Amino acid sequence: FIGIRHVSNDESYQKGDCCRNSYDWDYVVDCSTYDTESPVELPGTCAYDTRIDLGWDEPEEIQEKLEKALRESSVYFGEAIVIGGDRMEYGNDENELIIADAMVIEVLTKNVALAA
């Protein structure tokens, strides 16, 4: 499973790093439970679903899906990274994945073009 993650201000990753788990959202106070007195850790790292199927998609399709997911996920703040893992569950937001034991595939910058 491959997703686009927009990292928090206190996160910094390099290619190959393991990601920390994300935290549930507190809808009452509209913030991450990470920032509350009762943090609720999720079973993986939240990311925007790219819908990439590595066993089926051609390189051109992978490129298109990455670019589309990056555009659509731009509503989130923070530096964008591409993460992946073997297990996932769906999150509460539309197109949200929670990827267990996620690893950084690529750190994206505004000047870097995605390459499949």
Coordinates of C-alpha atoms in Angstrom, one line a residue:
F1 CA 0.0 0.0 0.0
I2 CA 1.4 3.4 -1.0
G3 CA 0.2 6.8 0.3
I4 CA 1.1 10.4 0.4
R5 CA 1.7 11.7 4.0
H6 CA 2.0 15.4 4.9
V7 CA 4.2 15.4 8.0
S8 CA 3.6 17.3 11.2
N9 CA 5.9 20.1 12.2
D10 CA 7.8 17.8 14.6
E11 CA 8.4 15.0 12.1
S12 CA 11.4 14.8 9.8
Y13 CA 12.1 11.8 7.6
Q14 CA 14.6 10.6 5.1
K15 CA 14.1 7.9 2.4
G16 CA 14.1 4.5 4.1
D17 CA 13.1 5.7 7.6
C18 CA 10.3 4.1 9.5
C19 CA 7.4 6.4 10.2
R20 CA 5.9 6.9 13.7
N21 CA 2.3 6.0 14.2
S22 CA -0.4 8.7 13.9
Y23 CA -2.9 9.7 16.5
D24 CA -6.7 9.8 16.4
W25 CA -8.5 13.1 15.8
D26 CA -10.4 14.7 18.7
Y27 CA -13.5 16.1 16.9
V28 CA -14.8 17.9 20.0
V29 CA -11.7 20.2 20.2
D30 CA -10.7 19.8 16.5
C31 CA -7.1 18.7 17.0
S32 CA -5.0 15.6 17.1
T33 CA -5.2 13.6 20.3
Y34 CA -1.4 13.8 20.2
D35 CA -1.9 17.4 21.5
T36 CA -4.3 16.4 24.3
E37 CA -4.1 14.9 27.7
S38 CA -5.4 11.6 26.4
P39 CA -3.5 10.7 23.2
V40 CA -5.0 7.8 21.2
E41 CA -2.3 6.2 19.0
L42 CA -3.5 4.6 15.8
P43 CA -2.1 1.2 14.5
G44 CA 0.0 2.9 11.8
T45 CA 0.7 6.1 9.9
C46 CA -2.0 8.1 8.2
A47 CA -1.7 8.8 4.5
Y48 CA -3.7 9.8 1.5
D49 CA -4.4 6.7 -0.7
T50 CA -2.7 6.7 -4.1
R51 CA -4.6 3.7 -5.3
I52 CA -1.4 2.3 -6.8
D53 CA -1.4 -1.4 -7.5
L54 CA 2.3 -2.4 -7.9
G55 CA 1.3 -5.8 -9.2
W56 CA -0.9 -4.4 -12.0
D57 CA -0.2 -0.7 -12.8
E58 CA 2.2 0.2 -15.5
P59 CA 4.9 2.9 -14.8
E60 CA 2.9 5.6 -16.5
E61 CA -0.2 4.7 -14.4
I62 CA 1.9 4.8 -11.2
Q63 CA 3.2 8.3 -12.2
E64 CA -0.3 9.5 -12.9
K65 CA -1.8 8.1 -9.7
L66 CA 1.1 9.7 -7.6
E67 CA 0.6 13.1 -9.2
K68 CA -3.2 12.9 -8.8
A69 CA -2.9 11.9 -5.1
L70 CA -0.3 14.6 -4.5
R71 CA -2.7 17.3 -6.0
E72 CA -5.7 16.0 -4.1
S73 CA -3.9 15.7 -0.8
S74 CA -2.5 19.2 -1.0
V75 CA -5.4 20.4 1.3
Y76 CA -3.3 19.0 4.1
F77 CA -0.4 21.0 5.6
G78 CA 3.2 19.8 5.9
E79 CA 6.0 18.5 3.7
A80 CA 4.8 15.6 1.5
I81 CA 6.4 12.2 1.6
V82 CA 5.5 8.9 -0.1
I83 CA 5.2 6.0 2.3
G84 CA 4.4 2.4 1.9
G85 CA 3.7 -0.8 3.8
D86 CA 2.3 -4.3 3.6
R87 CA -0.8 -3.8 5.8
M88 CA -3.4 -1.1 6.1
E89 CA -6.8 -0.2 7.3
Y90 CA -9.0 2.7 6.2
G91 CA -9.2 5.9 8.3
N92 CA -12.1 8.2 9.0
D93 CA -11.3 10.8 6.2
E94 CA -12.1 10.2 2.6
N95 CA -9.2 8.4 0.9
E96 CA -7.3 8.0 4.2
L97 CA -5.2 4.9 4.8
I98 CA -3.5 3.9 8.1
I99 CA -0.4 2.0 7.0
A100 CA 1.1 -0.3 9.6
D101 CA 4.9 -0.2 9.9
A102 CA 5.1 2.4 7.2
M103 CA 8.4 3.2 5.6
V104 CA 9.4 6.4 3.7
I105 CA 9.7 5.6 -0.1
E106 CA 10.5 9.2 -1.1
V107 CA 10.7 12.7 0.4
L108 CA 9.1 15.2 -2.0
T109 CA 10.0 18.8 -2.4
K110 CA 8.2 21.4 -4.4
N111 CA 10.9 21.4 -7.1
V112 CA 11.1 17.6 -7.4
A113 CA 9.1 15.9 -10.2
L114 CA 7.6 12.5 -9.2
A115 CA 9.3 9.7 -11.1
A116 CA 7.8 6.2 -11.3

